[in-house]
Amino acid sequence: MVSTEEISSLRSIVERNQVWPRMSAKYGVSNPVPPWKTSLDGICDALDNAACAANIPDFKERRDEEDSLSSTIYADLPYPENQLVALAHSLVVRGVIDESELQERLATIRARLEA
């Protein structure tokens, strides 16, 4: 079972409440599916088929962790945001990506969106 320790960069995402239904309404986007959902699905598929590293969760581990985290510490987020944040949480806890690298990537994405 994945640790439910708080990850500050992910907690700030939850607190910002920039979920797709709210953001799409704000910007007049009618597509009910966030544009990043296909990338998330692709990452999950790649992880499910990865057999290269001990820290990479297999399909069952990933889904169990997603279910656990989505119903507890990320319960305030709607689907698929809770899936995305749960996956990031799992990968940070497992050491696949460290929190400082996650924060850098989030800052890069935010800067690109705000440009």
PDB file of N, CA and C in Angstrom, residues 21-87:
ATOM      1  N   PRO A  21     -13.790  20.880 -14.822  1.00  0.00           N
ATOM      2  CA  PRO A  21     -15.130  21.460 -14.979  1.00  0.00           C
ATOM      3  C   PRO A  21     -15.160  22.968 -14.697  1.00  0.00           C
ATOM      4  N   ARG A  22     -14.445  23.385 -13.692  1.00  0.00           N
ATOM      5  CA  ARG A  22     -14.406  24.808 -13.344  1.00  0.00           C
ATOM      6  C   ARG A  22     -13.621  25.611 -14.382  1.00  0.00           C
ATOM      7  N   MET A  23     -12.463  25.097 -14.788  1.00  0.00           N
ATOM      8  CA  MET A  23     -11.626  25.829 -15.736  1.00  0.00           C
ATOM      9  C   MET A  23     -12.253  25.869 -17.134  1.00  0.00           C
ATOM     10  N   SER A  24     -12.864  24.770 -17.558  1.00  0.00           N
ATOM     11  CA  SER A  24     -13.478  24.764 -18.888  1.00  0.00           C
ATOM     12  C   SER A  24     -14.660  25.734 -18.931  1.00  0.00           C
ATOM     13  N   ALA A  25     -15.420  25.819 -17.843  1.00  0.00           N
ATOM     14  CA  ALA A  25     -16.523  26.787 -17.787  1.00  0.00           C
ATOM     15  C   ALA A  25     -15.985  28.217 -17.810  1.00  0.00           C
ATOM     16  N   LYS A  26     -14.917  28.453 -17.076  1.00  0.00           N
ATOM     17  CA  LYS A  26     -14.323  29.796 -17.014  1.00  0.00           C
ATOM     18  C   LYS A  26     -13.868  30.270 -18.393  1.00  0.00           C
ATOM     19  N   TYR A  27     -13.286  29.360 -19.174  1.00  0.00           N
ATOM     20  CA  TYR A  27     -12.735  29.736 -20.472  1.00  0.00           C
ATOM     21  C   TYR A  27     -13.635  29.357 -21.652  1.00  0.00           C
ATOM     22  N   GLY A  28     -14.854  28.905 -21.368  1.00  0.00           N
ATOM     23  CA  GLY A  28     -15.813  28.620 -22.425  1.00  0.00           C
ATOM     24  C   GLY A  28     -15.475  27.408 -23.273  1.00  0.00           C
ATOM     25  N   VAL A  29     -14.837  26.416 -22.690  1.00  0.00           N
ATOM     26  CA  VAL A  29     -14.480  25.195 -23.408  1.00  0.00           C
ATOM     27  C   VAL A  29     -15.605  24.189 -23.205  1.00  0.00           C
ATOM     28  N   SER A  30     -16.108  23.627 -24.282  1.00  0.00           N
ATOM     29  CA  SER A  30     -17.254  22.724 -24.172  1.00  0.00           C
ATOM     30  C   SER A  30     -16.871  21.244 -24.065  1.00  0.00           C
ATOM     31  N   ASN A  31     -15.625  20.903 -24.346  1.00  0.00           N
ATOM     32  CA  ASN A  31     -15.204  19.503 -24.281  1.00  0.00           C
ATOM     33  C   ASN A  31     -15.210  19.045 -22.813  1.00  0.00           C
ATOM     34  N   PRO A  32     -15.961  17.990 -22.489  1.00  0.00           N
ATOM     35  CA  PRO A  32     -16.020  17.534 -21.098  1.00  0.00           C
ATOM     36  C   PRO A  32     -14.757  16.805 -20.637  1.00  0.00           C
ATOM     37  N   VAL A  33     -13.879  16.459 -21.562  1.00  0.00           N
ATOM     38  CA  VAL A  33     -12.657  15.732 -21.231  1.00  0.00           C
ATOM     39  C   VAL A  33     -11.475  16.690 -21.287  1.00  0.00           C
ATOM     40  N   PRO A  34     -10.675  16.752 -20.216  1.00  0.00           N
ATOM     41  CA  PRO A  34      -9.513  17.651 -20.232  1.00  0.00           C
ATOM     42  C   PRO A  34      -8.528  17.266 -21.331  1.00  0.00           C
ATOM     43  N   PRO A  35      -7.840  18.242 -21.912  1.00  0.00           N
ATOM     44  CA  PRO A  35      -6.920  17.946 -23.013  1.00  0.00           C
ATOM     45  C   PRO A  35      -5.750  17.059 -22.603  1.00  0.00           C
ATOM     46  N   TRP A  36      -5.427  17.008 -21.343  1.00  0.00           N
ATOM     47  CA  TRP A  36      -4.307  16.192 -20.865  1.00  0.00           C
ATOM     48  C   TRP A  36      -4.703  14.749 -20.548  1.00  0.00           C
ATOM     49  N   LYS A  37      -5.980  14.401 -20.643  1.00  0.00           N
ATOM     50  CA  LYS A  37      -6.444  13.065 -20.264  1.00  0.00           C
ATOM     51  C   LYS A  37      -5.835  11.976 -21.156  1.00  0.00           C
ATOM     52  N   THR A  38      -5.685  12.223 -22.447  1.00  0.00           N
ATOM     53  CA  THR A  38      -5.100  11.202 -23.318  1.00  0.00           C
ATOM     54  C   THR A  38      -3.634  10.957 -22.960  1.00  0.00           C
ATOM     55  N   SER A  39      -2.916  12.009 -22.563  1.00  0.00           N
ATOM     56  CA  SER A  39      -1.525  11.828 -22.118  1.00  0.00           C
ATOM     57  C   SER A  39      -1.475  11.006 -20.838  1.00  0.00           C
ATOM     58  N   LEU A  40      -2.391  11.271 -19.920  1.00  0.00           N
ATOM     59  CA  LEU A  40      -2.456  10.506 -18.683  1.00  0.00           C
ATOM     60  C   LEU A  40      -2.726   9.032 -18.986  1.00  0.00           C
ATOM     61  N   ASP A  41      -3.670   8.769 -19.865  1.00  0.00           N
ATOM     62  CA  ASP A  41      -3.977   7.386 -20.245  1.00  0.00           C
ATOM     63  C   ASP A  41      -2.753   6.703 -20.853  1.00  0.00           C
ATOM     64  N   GLY A  42      -2.019   7.436 -21.689  1.00  0.00           N
ATOM     65  CA  GLY A  42      -0.812   6.889 -22.302  1.00  0.00           C
ATOM     66  C   GLY A  42       0.265   6.578 -21.277  1.00  0.00           C
ATOM     67  N   ILE A  43       0.432   7.459 -20.302  1.00  0.00           N
ATOM     68  CA  ILE A  43       1.416   7.223 -19.237  1.00  0.00           C
ATOM     69  C   ILE A  43       1.024   5.992 -18.441  1.00  0.00           C
ATOM     70  N   CYS A  44      -0.255   5.881 -18.103  1.00  0.00           N
ATOM     71  CA  CYS A  44      -0.725   4.703 -17.356  1.00  0.00           C
ATOM     72  C   CYS A  44      -0.499   3.426 -18.150  1.00  0.00           C
ATOM     73  N   ASP A  45      -0.789   3.455 -19.445  1.00  0.00           N
ATOM     74  CA  ASP A  45      -0.556   2.280 -20.293  1.00  0.00           C
ATOM     75  C   ASP A  45       0.929   1.924 -20.320  1.00  0.00           C
ATOM     76  N   ALA A  46       1.782   2.940 -20.455  1.00  0.00           N
ATOM     77  CA  ALA A  46       3.226   2.683 -20.486  1.00  0.00           C
ATOM     78  C   ALA A  46       3.695   2.093 -19.160  1.00  0.00           C
ATOM     79  N   LEU A  47       3.219   2.632 -18.050  1.00  0.00           N
ATOM     80  CA  LEU A  47       3.596   2.089 -16.747  1.00  0.00           C
ATOM     81  C   LEU A  47       3.105   0.660 -16.584  1.00  0.00           C
ATOM     82  N   ASP A  48       1.892   0.402 -17.051  1.00  0.00           N
ATOM     83  CA  ASP A  48       1.323  -0.943 -16.929  1.00  0.00           C
ATOM     84  C   ASP A  48       2.128  -1.972 -17.714  1.00  0.00           C
ATOM     85  N   ASN A  49       2.791  -1.541 -18.769  1.00  0.00           N
ATOM     86  CA  ASN A  49       3.571  -2.455 -19.601  1.00  0.00           C
ATOM     87  C   ASN A  49       5.065  -2.406 -19.314  1.00  0.00           C
ATOM     88  N   ALA A  50       5.472  -1.552 -18.383  1.00  0.00           N
ATOM     89  CA  ALA A  50       6.897  -1.430 -18.045  1.00  0.00           C
ATOM     90  C   ALA A  50       7.317  -2.598 -17.165  1.00  0.00           C
ATOM     91  N   ALA A  51       8.428  -3.158 -17.501  1.00  0.00           N
ATOM     92  CA  ALA A  51       8.983  -4.234 -16.683  1.00  0.00           C
ATOM     93  C   ALA A  51      10.447  -3.931 -16.407  1.00  0.00           C
ATOM     94  N   CYS A  52      10.766  -2.639 -16.343  1.00  0.00           N
ATOM     95  CA  CYS A  52      12.172  -2.252 -16.304  1.00  0.00           C
ATOM     96  C   CYS A  52      12.693  -1.898 -14.916  1.00  0.00           C
ATOM     97  N   ALA A  53      11.843  -1.516 -14.012  1.00  0.00           N
ATOM     98  CA  ALA A  53      12.354  -1.043 -12.723  1.00  0.00           C
ATOM     99  C   ALA A  53      11.481  -1.533 -11.582  1.00  0.00           C
ATOM    100  N   ALA A  54      12.108  -1.812 -10.476  1.00  0.00           N
ATOM    101  CA  ALA A  54      11.384  -2.318  -9.312  1.00  0.00           C
ATOM    102  C   ALA A  54      10.433  -1.282  -8.723  1.00  0.00           C
ATOM    103  N   ASN A  55      10.723  -0.009  -8.896  1.00  0.00           N
ATOM    104  CA  ASN A  55       9.877   1.034  -8.308  1.00  0.00           C
ATOM    105  C   ASN A  55       8.635   1.363  -9.128  1.00  0.00           C
ATOM    106  N   ILE A  56       8.550   0.851 -10.336  1.00  0.00           N
ATOM    107  CA  ILE A  56       7.393   1.115 -11.194  1.00  0.00           C
ATOM    108  C   ILE A  56       6.262   0.182 -10.761  1.00  0.00           C
ATOM    109  N   PRO A  57       5.106   0.752 -10.406  1.00  0.00           N
ATOM    110  CA  PRO A  57       3.993  -0.117  -9.988  1.00  0.00           C
ATOM    111  C   PRO A  57       3.422  -0.881 -11.175  1.00  0.00           C
ATOM    112  N   ASP A  58       3.020  -2.117 -10.937  1.00  0.00           N
ATOM    113  CA  ASP A  58       2.326  -2.851 -11.997  1.00  0.00           C
ATOM    114  C   ASP A  58       0.869  -2.386 -12.031  1.00  0.00           C
ATOM    115  N   PHE A  59       0.109  -2.930 -12.957  1.00  0.00           N
ATOM    116  CA  PHE A  59      -1.278  -2.484 -13.147  1.00  0.00           C
ATOM    117  C   PHE A  59      -2.081  -2.546 -11.849  1.00  0.00           C
ATOM    118  N   LYS A  60      -2.039  -3.676 -11.168  1.00  0.00           N
ATOM    119  CA  LYS A  60      -2.832  -3.838  -9.949  1.00  0.00           C
ATOM    120  C   LYS A  60      -2.383  -2.876  -8.852  1.00  0.00           C
ATOM    121  N   GLU A  61      -1.080  -2.752  -8.658  1.00  0.00           N
ATOM    122  CA  GLU A  61      -0.570  -1.824  -7.642  1.00  0.00           C
ATOM    123  C   GLU A  61      -0.984  -0.392  -7.961  1.00  0.00           C
ATOM    124  N   ARG A  62      -0.819  -0.004  -9.230  1.00  0.00           N
ATOM    125  CA  ARG A  62      -1.166   1.365  -9.634  1.00  0.00           C
ATOM    126  C   ARG A  62      -2.638   1.647  -9.396  1.00  0.00           C
ATOM    127  N   ARG A  63      -3.499   0.718  -9.806  1.00  0.00           N
ATOM    128  CA  ARG A  63      -4.938   0.919  -9.634  1.00  0.00           C
ATOM    129  C   ARG A  63      -5.345   0.894  -8.161  1.00  0.00           C
ATOM    130  N   ASP A  64      -4.760  -0.010  -7.380  1.00  0.00           N
ATOM    131  CA  ASP A  64      -5.071  -0.051  -5.950  1.00  0.00           C
ATOM    132  C   ASP A  64      -4.641   1.245  -5.262  1.00  0.00           C
ATOM    133  N   GLU A  65      -3.453   1.736  -5.614  1.00  0.00           N
ATOM    134  CA  GLU A  65      -2.966   2.988  -5.039  1.00  0.00           C
ATOM    135  C   GLU A  65      -3.848   4.153  -5.473  1.00  0.00           C
ATOM    136  N   GLU A  66      -4.223   4.166  -6.749  1.00  0.00           N
ATOM    137  CA  GLU A  66      -5.106   5.217  -7.258  1.00  0.00           C
ATOM    138  C   GLU A  66      -6.435   5.206  -6.505  1.00  0.00           C
ATOM    139  N   ASP A  67      -7.021   4.034  -6.332  1.00  0.00           N
ATOM    140  CA  ASP A  67      -8.294   3.927  -5.610  1.00  0.00           C
ATOM    141  C   ASP A  67      -8.158   4.407  -4.172  1.00  0.00           C
ATOM    142  N   SER A  68      -7.084   3.987  -3.517  1.00  0.00           N
ATOM    143  CA  SER A  68      -6.866   4.364  -2.127  1.00  0.00           C
ATOM    144  C   SER A  68      -6.664   5.869  -1.973  1.00  0.00           C
ATOM    145  N   LEU A  69      -5.783   6.435  -2.771  1.00  0.00           N
ATOM    146  CA  LEU A  69      -5.483   7.870  -2.673  1.00  0.00           C
ATOM    147  C   LEU A  69      -6.666   8.724  -3.122  1.00  0.00           C
ATOM    148  N   SER A  70      -7.378   8.281  -4.149  1.00  0.00           N
ATOM    149  CA  SER A  70      -8.524   9.046  -4.659  1.00  0.00           C
ATOM    150  C   SER A  70      -9.682   9.072  -3.679  1.00  0.00           C
ATOM    151  N   SER A  71      -9.752   8.091  -2.816  1.00  0.00           N
ATOM    152  CA  SER A  71     -10.857   8.052  -1.851  1.00  0.00           C
ATOM    153  C   SER A  71     -10.460   8.625  -0.491  1.00  0.00           C
ATOM    154  N   THR A  72      -9.197   9.008  -0.345  1.00  0.00           N
ATOM    155  CA  THR A  72      -8.747   9.555   0.942  1.00  0.00           C
ATOM    156  C   THR A  72      -8.211  10.966   0.748  1.00  0.00           C
ATOM    157  N   ILE A  73      -6.917  11.095   0.575  1.00  0.00           N
ATOM    158  CA  ILE A  73      -6.328  12.443   0.577  1.00  0.00           C
ATOM    159  C   ILE A  73      -6.661  13.270  -0.672  1.00  0.00           C
ATOM    160  N   TYR A  74      -7.074  12.623  -1.760  1.00  0.00           N
ATOM    161  CA  TYR A  74      -7.456  13.372  -2.963  1.00  0.00           C
ATOM    162  C   TYR A  74      -8.949  13.253  -3.267  1.00  0.00           C
ATOM    163  N   ALA A  75      -9.724  12.981  -2.238  1.00  0.00           N
ATOM    164  CA  ALA A  75     -11.170  12.810  -2.405  1.00  0.00           C
ATOM    165  C   ALA A  75     -11.870  14.104  -2.817  1.00  0.00           C
ATOM    166  N   ASP A  76     -11.244  15.245  -2.563  1.00  0.00           N
ATOM    167  CA  ASP A  76     -11.865  16.521  -2.933  1.00  0.00           C
ATOM    168  C   ASP A  76     -11.748  16.837  -4.415  1.00  0.00           C
ATOM    169  N   LEU A  77     -10.945  16.073  -5.119  1.00  0.00           N
ATOM    170  CA  LEU A  77     -10.784  16.289  -6.558  1.00  0.00           C
ATOM    171  C   LEU A  77     -11.727  15.384  -7.336  1.00  0.00           C
ATOM    172  N   PRO A  78     -12.277  15.890  -8.438  1.00  0.00           N
ATOM    173  CA  PRO A  78     -13.100  15.029  -9.293  1.00  0.00           C
ATOM    174  C   PRO A  78     -12.204  14.151 -10.169  1.00  0.00           C
ATOM    175  N   TYR A  79     -12.803  13.139 -10.770  1.00  0.00           N
ATOM    176  CA  TYR A  79     -12.117  12.334 -11.767  1.00  0.00           C
ATOM    177  C   TYR A  79     -12.042  13.160 -13.043  1.00  0.00           C
ATOM    178  N   PRO A  80     -10.993  13.189 -13.784  1.00  0.00           N
ATOM    179  CA  PRO A  80      -9.758  12.436 -13.713  1.00  0.00           C
ATOM    180  C   PRO A  80      -8.623  13.145 -12.975  1.00  0.00           C
ATOM    181  N   GLU A  81      -8.894  14.329 -12.405  1.00  0.00           N
ATOM    182  CA  GLU A  81      -7.844  15.015 -11.659  1.00  0.00           C
ATOM    183  C   GLU A  81      -7.326  14.155 -10.506  1.00  0.00           C
ATOM    184  N   ASN A  82      -8.248  13.450  -9.827  1.00  0.00           N
ATOM    185  CA  ASN A  82      -7.797  12.613  -8.714  1.00  0.00           C
ATOM    186  C   ASN A  82      -6.903  11.474  -9.215  1.00  0.00           C
ATOM    187  N   GLN A  83      -7.171  10.963 -10.406  1.00  0.00           N
ATOM    188  CA  GLN A  83      -6.325   9.917 -10.992  1.00  0.00           C
ATOM    189  C   GLN A  83      -4.932  10.465 -11.272  1.00  0.00           C
ATOM    190  N   LEU A  84      -4.858  11.642 -11.847  1.00  0.00           N
ATOM    191  CA  LEU A  84      -3.585  12.267 -12.193  1.00  0.00           C
ATOM    192  C   LEU A  84      -2.745  12.537 -10.941  1.00  0.00           C
ATOM    193  N   VAL A  85      -3.359  13.130  -9.932  1.00  0.00           N
ATOM    194  CA  VAL A  85      -2.628  13.479  -8.715  1.00  0.00           C
ATOM    195  C   VAL A  85      -2.250  12.216  -7.937  1.00  0.00           C
ATOM    196  N   ALA A  86      -3.118  11.219  -7.929  1.00  0.00           N
ATOM    197  CA  ALA A  86      -2.791   9.957  -7.258  1.00  0.00           C
ATOM    198  C   ALA A  86      -1.595   9.284  -7.928  1.00  0.00           C
ATOM    199  N   LEU A  87      -1.539   9.320  -9.247  1.00  0.00           N
ATOM    200  CA  LEU A  87      -0.399   8.737  -9.961  1.00  0.00           C
ATOM    201  C   LEU A  87       0.879   9.491  -9.611  1.00  0.00           C
TER     202      LEU A  87
END
